[in-house]
C-alpha cells in the first residue's frame, strides 16, 4: 500500500470513441485496423475484413500474433440471425509424450501458468514448444463459409506492409528490445528483428527521422498463403519449410500433423444470459467459460445499486473472480479427453451456491465449489492442476462490424511473447509455443496428450439482445483476459458506460489470495479492501507495462443501429470507421 499521508499525481489517459453506421474495425494496431477498413470500403463484409486485419496484425505486431499461431472467431450473421464459432487453437503434436520435458531438479514453478520449470525452458522457447498451428485453418474456414472475397485479395494489405515496410513505432521497438537477449539464440529471428544488431528506431524526434521496418521473406510467405490458402500452409512450400525447421531444431511437428489439422466450426455454442443480454462463445474449456461463471455469480447481487468502483463493487468483483478461478483450476481441461463439468460450472443454481459463499465483510471464498451435482458428466478433479499467478500472455484481438449487421470477434495468439522465438526457415513467420499451455508433469488433467487442445485463456465473446447483435469484445493478456473482458461487460451492462468508457475504467484481477488492482482506484477504496482481508497489490499501467489485459470491442446501439468503438487507451490499439 502507498503512504496515505502523501498526495501524488496520477497517470490518466483515454481514447476517443468512433461512431459509424457503415462499419468499424478495432484492432491492437492502427495499421491492422486500417487493413480491415480498406476491405470494408471495397465492399467486403465483416468476415473478409477480419481476415485482412488478422493477416496484417501478424506483420505490425509480430510479438503477439502469427499465421502459425492459433485462436478463435465468433461471428454474428445478420442473415438468419445466427451466431457461430470457429475454434483453431494449437494442438499437441502426435509424437508428443506426457514426460517429454525434463523438469528442473529444484522443482521451481514459473512461467505464464506456474507449471514446474523445465530444463532450458524447452516448453516455452524452442522448437520443442511448438504446437500444431491452427490460424490458417481457422481463417480459411471462415472465408469458405461466410466470406465474399478471395484470400489473395484479403492478404494484399499485409503483403504491402511486409514488403514496403512501415515506420517502426515505439511499441514495436520496445517489444523487440525487451526480447533481444533471447533472440540472440535464434539467428534467423535475430536477423529479422535486430537488423544490424539493434531494434528498428522509432520516430523519437521529427528531425532525427525513423526507420521503415521491412520483412521481405514474410511478404513472400503471405503471397504464397494468399494464393494457396490452407493447402499451401499444410502441404505446400510454407508447410515443408515448417517441417524442415522442426527436424533441424528438434521439434515434433510432422507433415501429417499439418495435413491433419482441422479448425472446428460450431453452431451449438456455450452461452449464458446476463441482465437480459445473451452472451455467446465457443464451446469447451476456455477463458470465456470462467468469465461467464463469474458473471453468473455477480448476477446474484444488485451491482447497479453499488457505487461504481466503490469498495462494495470491487469487493464483490474480486470475490466472484476468486470463486470462479478456484473452480477453473480444479475442474477445467480439454473436455474431449477429460470429464469436465461445463454445464455445472455455467449453472445458475451453482452460481447461486457460489454467491452464498461470498460475504461483504471479508475476502473469500477459500475453496473450489462442487459443480458436479449440477452436471450430468462423470467427475474427475485435479487439485494439483492449479498454476500460480503469472504475468500476461501474448495474443491479439480484433473486432469488425459491417453495414449489413454482421459482427466478428477474433482472437489470434502465439502463446507467450514472441511464441517459441523460432522462425520457420526462409518464411519470416514466427511459430507459436502452444505447448506452454500444458502441464509438463504427467498425470494431471492438463498434462500432455497427442492431439489434445489446451485449456486456453481465449475469451472471445459476442453479446446479443434477442436476435440482434449488441456487442463484440475480447482481449490479449493471459489469464487477465478473462477478468478484463468480464469487467468491461459489467461496466457496460450494469453501469451503462459506453464501451470505450467500460474498457478504459480501472480493473482488478483476483485468482487466489492476492488482489491485483489498478493504481487509479482511490486510496480510500484500497484501504477498505485491505481491511476486508484482501492482500492488495497496486499496479500502475503505462505504455509499456501489461499488468492487466487490453480489451477492444464494438457495441451496436439497440435503437439507432449506430456502431461504436472501444479500445485499450495505453497501447497502439485503434478504431477505424467508415464515414457515413
mmCIF file with all atom_site columns, N, CA and C in Angstrom, residues 515-576:
data_model
loop_
_atom_site.group_PDB
_atom_site.id
_atom_site.type_symbol
_atom_site.label_atom_id
_atom_site.label_alt_id
_atom_site.label_comp_id
_atom_site.label_asym_id
_atom_site.label_entity_id
_atom_site.label_seq_id
_atom_site.pdbx_PDB_ins_code
_atom_site.Cartn_x
_atom_site.Cartn_y
_atom_site.Cartn_z
_atom_site.occupancy
_atom_site.B_iso_or_equiv
_atom_site.pdbx_formal_charge
_atom_site.auth_seq_id
_atom_site.auth_comp_id
_atom_site.auth_asym_id
_atom_site.auth_atom_id
_atom_site.pdbx_PDB_model_num
ATOM 1   N N  . UNK A 1 515 ? -4.991  -9.837 -4.530  1.00 0.00 ? 515 UNK A N  1
ATOM 2   C CA . UNK A 1 515 ? -5.857  -8.976 -5.336  1.00 0.00 ? 515 UNK A CA 1
ATOM 3   C C  . UNK A 1 515 ? -4.984  -7.936 -6.015  1.00 0.00 ? 515 UNK A C  1
ATOM 4   N N  . UNK A 1 516 ? -4.809  -8.069 -7.315  1.00 0.00 ? 516 UNK A N  1
ATOM 5   C CA . UNK A 1 516 ? -4.068  -7.077 -8.087  1.00 0.00 ? 516 UNK A CA 1
ATOM 6   C C  . UNK A 1 516 ? -5.056  -6.033 -8.597  1.00 0.00 ? 516 UNK A C  1
ATOM 7   N N  . UNK A 1 517 ? -4.732  -4.768 -8.408  1.00 0.00 ? 517 UNK A N  1
ATOM 8   C CA . UNK A 1 517 ? -5.704  -3.718 -8.692  1.00 0.00 ? 517 UNK A CA 1
ATOM 9   C C  . UNK A 1 517 ? -5.014  -2.484 -9.263  1.00 0.00 ? 517 UNK A C  1
ATOM 10  N N  . UNK A 1 518 ? -5.708  -1.800 -10.137 1.00 0.00 ? 518 UNK A N  1
ATOM 11  C CA . UNK A 1 518 ? -5.206  -0.630 -10.848 1.00 0.00 ? 518 UNK A CA 1
ATOM 12  C C  . UNK A 1 518 ? -4.959  0.525  -9.875  1.00 0.00 ? 518 UNK A C  1
ATOM 13  N N  . UNK A 1 519 ? -3.858  1.215  -10.079 1.00 0.00 ? 519 UNK A N  1
ATOM 14  C CA . UNK A 1 519 ? -3.485  2.324  -9.194  1.00 0.00 ? 519 UNK A CA 1
ATOM 15  C C  . UNK A 1 519 ? -4.436  3.504  -9.298  1.00 0.00 ? 519 UNK A C  1
ATOM 16  N N  . UNK A 1 520 ? -5.301  3.526  -10.299 1.00 0.00 ? 520 UNK A N  1
ATOM 17  C CA . UNK A 1 520 ? -6.255  4.631  -10.431 1.00 0.00 ? 520 UNK A CA 1
ATOM 18  C C  . UNK A 1 520 ? -7.421  4.513  -9.448  1.00 0.00 ? 520 UNK A C  1
ATOM 19  N N  . UNK A 1 521 ? -7.592  3.361  -8.813  1.00 0.00 ? 521 UNK A N  1
ATOM 20  C CA . UNK A 1 521 ? -8.603  3.211  -7.763  1.00 0.00 ? 521 UNK A CA 1
ATOM 21  C C  . UNK A 1 521 ? -8.193  4.080  -6.571  1.00 0.00 ? 521 UNK A C  1
ATOM 22  N N  . UNK A 1 522 ? -9.168  4.705  -5.913  1.00 0.00 ? 522 UNK A N  1
ATOM 23  C CA . UNK A 1 522 ? -8.848  5.667  -4.862  1.00 0.00 ? 522 UNK A CA 1
ATOM 24  C C  . UNK A 1 522 ? -8.194  5.003  -3.660  1.00 0.00 ? 522 UNK A C  1
ATOM 25  N N  . UNK A 1 523 ? -7.393  5.787  -2.955  1.00 0.00 ? 523 UNK A N  1
ATOM 26  C CA . UNK A 1 523 ? -6.715  5.296  -1.761  1.00 0.00 ? 523 UNK A CA 1
ATOM 27  C C  . UNK A 1 523 ? -7.714  4.819  -0.707  1.00 0.00 ? 523 UNK A C  1
ATOM 28  N N  . UNK A 1 524 ? -8.829  5.512  -0.579  1.00 0.00 ? 524 UNK A N  1
ATOM 29  C CA . UNK A 1 524 ? -9.836  5.124  0.408   1.00 0.00 ? 524 UNK A CA 1
ATOM 30  C C  . UNK A 1 524 ? -10.370 3.726  0.115   1.00 0.00 ? 524 UNK A C  1
ATOM 31  N N  . UNK A 1 525 ? -10.657 3.435  -1.154  1.00 0.00 ? 525 UNK A N  1
ATOM 32  C CA . UNK A 1 525 ? -11.175 2.122  -1.522  1.00 0.00 ? 525 UNK A CA 1
ATOM 33  C C  . UNK A 1 525 ? -10.105 1.053  -1.313  1.00 0.00 ? 525 UNK A C  1
ATOM 34  N N  . UNK A 1 526 ? -8.869  1.337  -1.670  1.00 0.00 ? 526 UNK A N  1
ATOM 35  C CA . UNK A 1 526 ? -7.783  0.379  -1.471  1.00 0.00 ? 526 UNK A CA 1
ATOM 36  C C  . UNK A 1 526 ? -7.636  0.028  0.014   1.00 0.00 ? 526 UNK A C  1
ATOM 37  N N  . UNK A 1 527 ? -7.734  1.032  0.868   1.00 0.00 ? 527 UNK A N  1
ATOM 38  C CA . UNK A 1 527 ? -7.629  0.803  2.310   1.00 0.00 ? 527 UNK A CA 1
ATOM 39  C C  . UNK A 1 527 ? -8.773  -0.066 2.809   1.00 0.00 ? 527 UNK A C  1
ATOM 40  N N  . UNK A 1 528 ? -9.997  0.219  2.351   1.00 0.00 ? 528 UNK A N  1
ATOM 41  C CA . UNK A 1 528 ? -11.161 -0.558 2.784   1.00 0.00 ? 528 UNK A CA 1
ATOM 42  C C  . UNK A 1 528 ? -11.079 -2.008 2.299   1.00 0.00 ? 528 UNK A C  1
ATOM 43  N N  . UNK A 1 529 ? -10.574 -2.221 1.096   1.00 0.00 ? 529 UNK A N  1
ATOM 44  C CA . UNK A 1 529 ? -10.421 -3.582 0.591   1.00 0.00 ? 529 UNK A CA 1
ATOM 45  C C  . UNK A 1 529 ? -9.425  -4.362 1.446   1.00 0.00 ? 529 UNK A C  1
ATOM 46  N N  . UNK A 1 530 ? -8.346  -3.710 1.836   1.00 0.00 ? 530 UNK A N  1
ATOM 47  C CA . UNK A 1 530 ? -7.361  -4.363 2.702   1.00 0.00 ? 530 UNK A CA 1
ATOM 48  C C  . UNK A 1 530 ? -7.975  -4.713 4.053   1.00 0.00 ? 530 UNK A C  1
ATOM 49  N N  . UNK A 1 531 ? -8.820  -3.851 4.583   1.00 0.00 ? 531 UNK A N  1
ATOM 50  C CA . UNK A 1 531 ? -9.460  -4.115 5.874   1.00 0.00 ? 531 UNK A CA 1
ATOM 51  C C  . UNK A 1 531 ? -10.413 -5.311 5.796   1.00 0.00 ? 531 UNK A C  1
ATOM 52  N N  . UNK A 1 532 ? -10.927 -5.586 4.597   1.00 0.00 ? 532 UNK A N  1
ATOM 53  C CA . UNK A 1 532 ? -11.816 -6.741 4.445   1.00 0.00 ? 532 UNK A CA 1
ATOM 54  C C  . UNK A 1 532 ? -11.029 -8.040 4.227   1.00 0.00 ? 532 UNK A C  1
ATOM 55  N N  . UNK A 1 533 ? -9.725  -7.968 4.298   1.00 0.00 ? 533 UNK A N  1
ATOM 56  C CA . UNK A 1 533 ? -8.923  -9.171 4.231   1.00 0.00 ? 533 UNK A CA 1
ATOM 57  C C  . UNK A 1 533 ? -8.264  -9.440 2.903   1.00 0.00 ? 533 UNK A C  1
ATOM 58  N N  . UNK A 1 534 ? -8.406  -8.559 1.933   1.00 0.00 ? 534 UNK A N  1
ATOM 59  C CA . UNK A 1 534 ? -7.739  -8.733 0.648   1.00 0.00 ? 534 UNK A CA 1
ATOM 60  C C  . UNK A 1 534 ? -6.261  -8.381 0.764   1.00 0.00 ? 534 UNK A C  1
ATOM 61  N N  . UNK A 1 535 ? -5.409  -9.200 0.189   1.00 0.00 ? 535 UNK A N  1
ATOM 62  C CA . UNK A 1 535 ? -3.987  -8.877 0.074   1.00 0.00 ? 535 UNK A CA 1
ATOM 63  C C  . UNK A 1 535 ? -3.825  -8.061 -1.205  1.00 0.00 ? 535 UNK A C  1
ATOM 64  N N  . UNK A 1 536 ? -3.754  -6.758 -1.041  1.00 0.00 ? 536 UNK A N  1
ATOM 65  C CA . UNK A 1 536 ? -3.847  -5.838 -2.167  1.00 0.00 ? 536 UNK A CA 1
ATOM 66  C C  . UNK A 1 536 ? -2.466  -5.545 -2.745  1.00 0.00 ? 536 UNK A C  1
ATOM 67  N N  . UNK A 1 537 ? -2.342  -5.710 -4.055  1.00 0.00 ? 537 UNK A N  1
ATOM 68  C CA . UNK A 1 537 ? -1.133  -5.314 -4.780  1.00 0.00 ? 537 UNK A CA 1
ATOM 69  C C  . UNK A 1 537 ? -1.540  -4.272 -5.820  1.00 0.00 ? 537 UNK A C  1
ATOM 70  N N  . UNK A 1 538 ? -1.089  -3.045 -5.627  1.00 0.00 ? 538 UNK A N  1
ATOM 71  C CA . UNK A 1 538 ? -1.457  -1.948 -6.515  1.00 0.00 ? 538 UNK A CA 1
ATOM 72  C C  . UNK A 1 538 ? -0.481  -1.904 -7.690  1.00 0.00 ? 538 UNK A C  1
ATOM 73  N N  . UNK A 1 539 ? -1.025  -1.909 -8.898  1.00 0.00 ? 539 UNK A N  1
ATOM 74  C CA . UNK A 1 539 ? -0.204  -1.910 -10.112 1.00 0.00 ? 539 UNK A CA 1
ATOM 75  C C  . UNK A 1 539 ? -0.583  -0.726 -10.991 1.00 0.00 ? 539 UNK A C  1
ATOM 76  N N  . UNK A 1 540 ? 0.432   -0.046 -11.504 1.00 0.00 ? 540 UNK A N  1
ATOM 77  C CA . UNK A 1 540 ? 0.181   1.076  -12.414 1.00 0.00 ? 540 UNK A CA 1
ATOM 78  C C  . UNK A 1 540 ? 0.374   0.618  -13.850 1.00 0.00 ? 540 UNK A C  1
ATOM 79  N N  . UNK A 1 541 ? -0.608  0.893  -14.678 1.00 0.00 ? 541 UNK A N  1
ATOM 80  C CA . UNK A 1 541 ? -0.476  0.628  -16.100 1.00 0.00 ? 541 UNK A CA 1
ATOM 81  C C  . UNK A 1 541 ? 0.192   1.811  -16.787 1.00 0.00 ? 541 UNK A C  1
ATOM 82  N N  . UNK A 1 542 ? 1.052   1.500  -17.743 1.00 0.00 ? 542 UNK A N  1
ATOM 83  C CA . UNK A 1 542 ? 1.703   2.532  -18.534 1.00 0.00 ? 542 UNK A CA 1
ATOM 84  C C  . UNK A 1 542 ? 1.768   2.050  -19.976 1.00 0.00 ? 542 UNK A C  1
ATOM 85  N N  . UNK A 1 543 ? 2.446   2.789  -20.824 1.00 0.00 ? 543 UNK A N  1
ATOM 86  C CA . UNK A 1 543 ? 2.524   2.422  -22.230 1.00 0.00 ? 543 UNK A CA 1
ATOM 87  C C  . UNK A 1 543 ? 3.222   1.081  -22.453 1.00 0.00 ? 543 UNK A C  1
ATOM 88  N N  . UNK A 1 544 ? 4.165   0.740  -21.592 1.00 0.00 ? 544 UNK A N  1
ATOM 89  C CA . UNK A 1 544 ? 4.958   -0.465 -21.849 1.00 0.00 ? 544 UNK A CA 1
ATOM 90  C C  . UNK A 1 544 ? 4.687   -1.597 -20.864 1.00 0.00 ? 544 UNK A C  1
ATOM 91  N N  . UNK A 1 545 ? 3.908   -1.362 -19.807 1.00 0.00 ? 545 UNK A N  1
ATOM 92  C CA . UNK A 1 545 ? 3.565   -2.456 -18.906 1.00 0.00 ? 545 UNK A CA 1
ATOM 93  C C  . UNK A 1 545 ? 2.345   -3.201 -19.438 1.00 0.00 ? 545 UNK A C  1
ATOM 94  N N  . UNK A 1 546 ? 2.122   -4.388 -18.890 1.00 0.00 ? 546 UNK A N  1
ATOM 95  C CA . UNK A 1 546 ? 0.934   -5.177 -19.242 1.00 0.00 ? 546 UNK A CA 1
ATOM 96  C C  . UNK A 1 546 ? 0.429   -5.856 -17.978 1.00 0.00 ? 546 UNK A C  1
ATOM 97  N N  . UNK A 1 547 ? 0.159   -5.060 -16.955 1.00 0.00 ? 547 UNK A N  1
ATOM 98  C CA . UNK A 1 547 ? -0.299  -5.602 -15.690 1.00 0.00 ? 547 UNK A CA 1
ATOM 99  C C  . UNK A 1 547 ? -1.732  -6.103 -15.761 1.00 0.00 ? 547 UNK A C  1
ATOM 100 N N  . UNK A 1 548 ? -2.485  -5.580 -16.728 1.00 0.00 ? 548 UNK A N  1
ATOM 101 C CA . UNK A 1 548 ? -3.840  -6.046 -16.965 1.00 0.00 ? 548 UNK A CA 1
ATOM 102 C C  . UNK A 1 548 ? -4.001  -6.256 -18.472 1.00 0.00 ? 548 UNK A C  1
ATOM 103 N N  . UNK A 1 549 ? -5.053  -6.937 -18.859 1.00 0.00 ? 549 UNK A N  1
ATOM 104 C CA . UNK A 1 549 ? -5.264  -7.215 -20.276 1.00 0.00 ? 549 UNK A CA 1
ATOM 105 C C  . UNK A 1 549 ? -5.749  -5.963 -21.011 1.00 0.00 ? 549 UNK A C  1
ATOM 106 N N  . UNK A 1 550 ? -5.866  -6.079 -22.344 1.00 0.00 ? 550 UNK A N  1
ATOM 107 C CA . UNK A 1 550 ? -6.075  -4.901 -23.186 1.00 0.00 ? 550 UNK A CA 1
ATOM 108 C C  . UNK A 1 550 ? -7.274  -5.122 -24.121 1.00 0.00 ? 550 UNK A C  1
ATOM 109 N N  . UNK A 1 551 ? -8.498  -4.932 -23.623 1.00 0.00 ? 551 UNK A N  1
ATOM 110 C CA . UNK A 1 551 ? -9.680  -5.240 -24.441 1.00 0.00 ? 551 UNK A CA 1
ATOM 111 C C  . UNK A 1 551 ? -9.882  -4.267 -25.591 1.00 0.00 ? 551 UNK A C  1
ATOM 112 N N  . UNK A 1 552 ? -10.544 -4.762 -26.631 1.00 0.00 ? 552 UNK A N  1
ATOM 113 C CA . UNK A 1 552 ? -11.119 -3.938 -27.683 1.00 0.00 ? 552 UNK A CA 1
ATOM 114 C C  . UNK A 1 552 ? -12.501 -4.489 -27.979 1.00 0.00 ? 552 UNK A C  1
ATOM 115 N N  . UNK A 1 553 ? -13.394 -3.629 -28.465 1.00 0.00 ? 553 UNK A N  1
ATOM 116 C CA . UNK A 1 553 ? -14.732 -4.108 -28.764 1.00 0.00 ? 553 UNK A CA 1
ATOM 117 C C  . UNK A 1 553 ? -15.520 -3.133 -29.608 1.00 0.00 ? 553 UNK A C  1
ATOM 118 N N  . UNK A 1 554 ? -16.696 -3.580 -30.026 1.00 0.00 ? 554 UNK A N  1
ATOM 119 C CA . UNK A 1 554 ? -17.634 -2.758 -30.793 1.00 0.00 ? 554 UNK A CA 1
ATOM 120 C C  . UNK A 1 554 ? -19.027 -2.985 -30.208 1.00 0.00 ? 554 UNK A C  1
ATOM 121 N N  . UNK A 1 555 ? -19.764 -1.903 -29.950 1.00 0.00 ? 555 UNK A N  1
ATOM 122 C CA . UNK A 1 555 ? -21.144 -2.015 -29.494 1.00 0.00 ? 555 UNK A CA 1
ATOM 123 C C  . UNK A 1 555 ? -22.089 -1.557 -30.603 1.00 0.00 ? 555 UNK A C  1
ATOM 124 N N  . UNK A 1 556 ? -23.321 -2.059 -30.525 1.00 0.00 ? 556 UNK A N  1
ATOM 125 C CA . UNK A 1 556 ? -24.348 -1.724 -31.507 1.00 0.00 ? 556 UNK A CA 1
ATOM 126 C C  . UNK A 1 556 ? -25.512 -1.082 -30.757 1.00 0.00 ? 556 UNK A C  1
ATOM 127 N N  . UNK A 1 557 ? -25.850 0.154  -31.100 1.00 0.00 ? 557 UNK A N  1
ATOM 128 C CA . UNK A 1 557 ? -26.968 0.838  -30.453 1.00 0.00 ? 557 UNK A CA 1
ATOM 129 C C  . UNK A 1 557 ? -28.266 0.114  -30.774 1.00 0.00 ? 557 UNK A C  1
ATOM 130 N N  . UNK A 1 558 ? -28.998 -0.281 -29.743 1.00 0.00 ? 558 UNK A N  1
ATOM 131 C CA . UNK A 1 558 ? -30.205 -1.089 -29.932 1.00 0.00 ? 558 UNK A CA 1
ATOM 132 C C  . UNK A 1 558 ? -31.306 -0.342 -30.666 1.00 0.00 ? 558 UNK A C  1
ATOM 133 N N  . UNK A 1 559 ? -31.297 0.979  -30.597 1.00 0.00 ? 559 UNK A N  1
ATOM 134 C CA . UNK A 1 559 ? -32.365 1.778  -31.219 1.00 0.00 ? 559 UNK A CA 1
ATOM 135 C C  . UNK A 1 559 ? -31.961 2.266  -32.599 1.00 0.00 ? 559 UNK A C  1
ATOM 136 N N  . UNK A 1 560 ? -30.784 2.869  -32.705 1.00 0.00 ? 560 UNK A N  1
ATOM 137 C CA . UNK A 1 560 ? -30.372 3.502  -33.956 1.00 0.00 ? 560 UNK A CA 1
ATOM 138 C C  . UNK A 1 560 ? -29.537 2.601  -34.860 1.00 0.00 ? 560 UNK A C  1
ATOM 139 N N  . UNK A 1 561 ? -28.955 1.540  -34.276 1.00 0.00 ? 561 UNK A N  1
ATOM 140 C CA . UNK A 1 561 ? -28.058 0.687  -35.053 1.00 0.00 ? 561 UNK A CA 1
ATOM 141 C C  . UNK A 1 561 ? -26.671 1.251  -35.240 1.00 0.00 ? 561 UNK A C  1
ATOM 142 N N  . UNK A 1 562 ? -26.374 2.411  -34.630 1.00 0.00 ? 562 UNK A N  1
ATOM 143 C CA . UNK A 1 562 ? -25.051 3.021  -34.770 1.00 0.00 ? 562 UNK A CA 1
ATOM 144 C C  . UNK A 1 562 ? -24.009 2.141  -34.089 1.00 0.00 ? 562 UNK A C  1
ATOM 145 N N  . UNK A 1 563 ? -22.873 1.962  -34.752 1.00 0.00 ? 563 UNK A N  1
ATOM 146 C CA . UNK A 1 563 ? -21.756 1.179  -34.230 1.00 0.00 ? 563 UNK A CA 1
ATOM 147 C C  . UNK A 1 563 ? -20.805 2.100  -33.476 1.00 0.00 ? 563 UNK A C  1
ATOM 148 N N  . UNK A 1 564 ? -20.333 1.641  -32.325 1.00 0.00 ? 564 UNK A N  1
ATOM 149 C CA . UNK A 1 564 ? -19.426 2.464  -31.519 1.00 0.00 ? 564 UNK A CA 1
ATOM 150 C C  . UNK A 1 564 ? -18.246 1.618  -31.048 1.00 0.00 ? 564 UNK A C  1
ATOM 151 N N  . UNK A 1 565 ? -17.082 2.240  -31.008 1.00 0.00 ? 565 UNK A N  1
ATOM 152 C CA . UNK A 1 565 ? -15.851 1.514  -30.708 1.00 0.00 ? 565 UNK A CA 1
ATOM 153 C C  . UNK A 1 565 ? -15.449 1.645  -29.250 1.00 0.00 ? 565 UNK A C  1
ATOM 154 N N  . UNK A 1 566 ? -14.643 0.688  -28.807 1.00 0.00 ? 566 UNK A N  1
ATOM 155 C CA . UNK A 1 566 ? -13.964 0.773  -27.522 1.00 0.00 ? 566 UNK A CA 1
ATOM 156 C C  . UNK A 1 566 ? -12.602 0.110  -27.664 1.00 0.00 ? 566 UNK A C  1
ATOM 157 N N  . UNK A 1 567 ? -11.537 0.807  -27.277 1.00 0.00 ? 567 UNK A N  1
ATOM 158 C CA . UNK A 1 567 ? -10.185 0.256  -27.427 1.00 0.00 ? 567 UNK A CA 1
ATOM 159 C C  . UNK A 1 567 ? -9.349  0.576  -26.197 1.00 0.00 ? 567 UNK A C  1
ATOM 160 N N  . UNK A 1 568 ? -8.335  -0.246 -25.983 1.00 0.00 ? 568 UNK A N  1
ATOM 161 C CA . UNK A 1 568 ? -7.358  0.000  -24.932 1.00 0.00 ? 568 UNK A CA 1
ATOM 162 C C  . UNK A 1 568 ? -6.722  1.368  -25.131 1.00 0.00 ? 568 UNK A C  1
ATOM 163 N N  . UNK A 1 569 ? -6.576  2.116  -24.046 1.00 0.00 ? 569 UNK A N  1
ATOM 164 C CA . UNK A 1 569 ? -6.148  3.506  -24.161 1.00 0.00 ? 569 UNK A CA 1
ATOM 165 C C  . UNK A 1 569 ? -4.640  3.696  -24.214 1.00 0.00 ? 569 UNK A C  1
ATOM 166 N N  . UNK A 1 570 ? -3.870  2.740  -23.705 1.00 0.00 ? 570 UNK A N  1
ATOM 167 C CA . UNK A 1 570 ? -2.451  2.999  -23.488 1.00 0.00 ? 570 UNK A CA 1
ATOM 168 C C  . UNK A 1 570 ? -1.534  2.501  -24.592 1.00 0.00 ? 570 UNK A C  1
ATOM 169 N N  . UNK A 1 571 ? -1.898  1.426  -25.264 1.00 0.00 ? 571 UNK A N  1
ATOM 170 C CA . UNK A 1 571 ? -1.019  0.884  -26.290 1.00 0.00 ? 571 UNK A CA 1
ATOM 171 C C  . UNK A 1 571 ? -1.448  1.350  -27.680 1.00 0.00 ? 571 UNK A C  1
ATOM 172 N N  . UNK A 1 572 ? -1.147  0.576  -28.707 1.00 0.00 ? 572 UNK A N  1
ATOM 173 C CA . UNK A 1 572 ? -1.352  1.005  -30.091 1.00 0.00 ? 572 UNK A CA 1
ATOM 174 C C  . UNK A 1 572 ? -2.766  0.744  -30.606 1.00 0.00 ? 572 UNK A C  1
ATOM 175 N N  . UNK A 1 573 ? -3.638  0.163  -29.784 1.00 0.00 ? 573 UNK A N  1
ATOM 176 C CA . UNK A 1 573 ? -4.976  -0.201 -30.235 1.00 0.00 ? 573 UNK A CA 1
ATOM 177 C C  . UNK A 1 573 ? -5.688  0.987  -30.859 1.00 0.00 ? 573 UNK A C  1
ATOM 178 N N  . UNK A 1 574 ? -6.460  0.703  -31.911 1.00 0.00 ? 574 UNK A N  1
ATOM 179 C CA . UNK A 1 574 ? -7.083  1.780  -32.665 1.00 0.00 ? 574 UNK A CA 1
ATOM 180 C C  . UNK A 1 574 ? -8.397  1.321  -33.265 1.00 0.00 ? 574 UNK A C  1
ATOM 181 N N  . UNK A 1 575 ? -9.289  2.270  -33.447 1.00 0.00 ? 575 UNK A N  1
ATOM 182 C CA . UNK A 1 575 ? -10.562 2.028  -34.135 1.00 0.00 ? 575 UNK A CA 1
ATOM 183 C C  . UNK A 1 575 ? -10.602 2.871  -35.397 1.00 0.00 ? 575 UNK A C  1
ATOM 184 N N  . UNK A 1 576 ? -11.054 2.270  -36.494 1.00 0.00 ? 576 UNK A N  1
ATOM 185 C CA . UNK A 1 576 ? -11.222 2.997  -37.751 1.00 0.00 ? 576 UNK A CA 1
ATOM 186 C C  . UNK A 1 576 ? -12.608 2.672  -38.283 1.00 0.00 ? 576 UNK A C  1
#
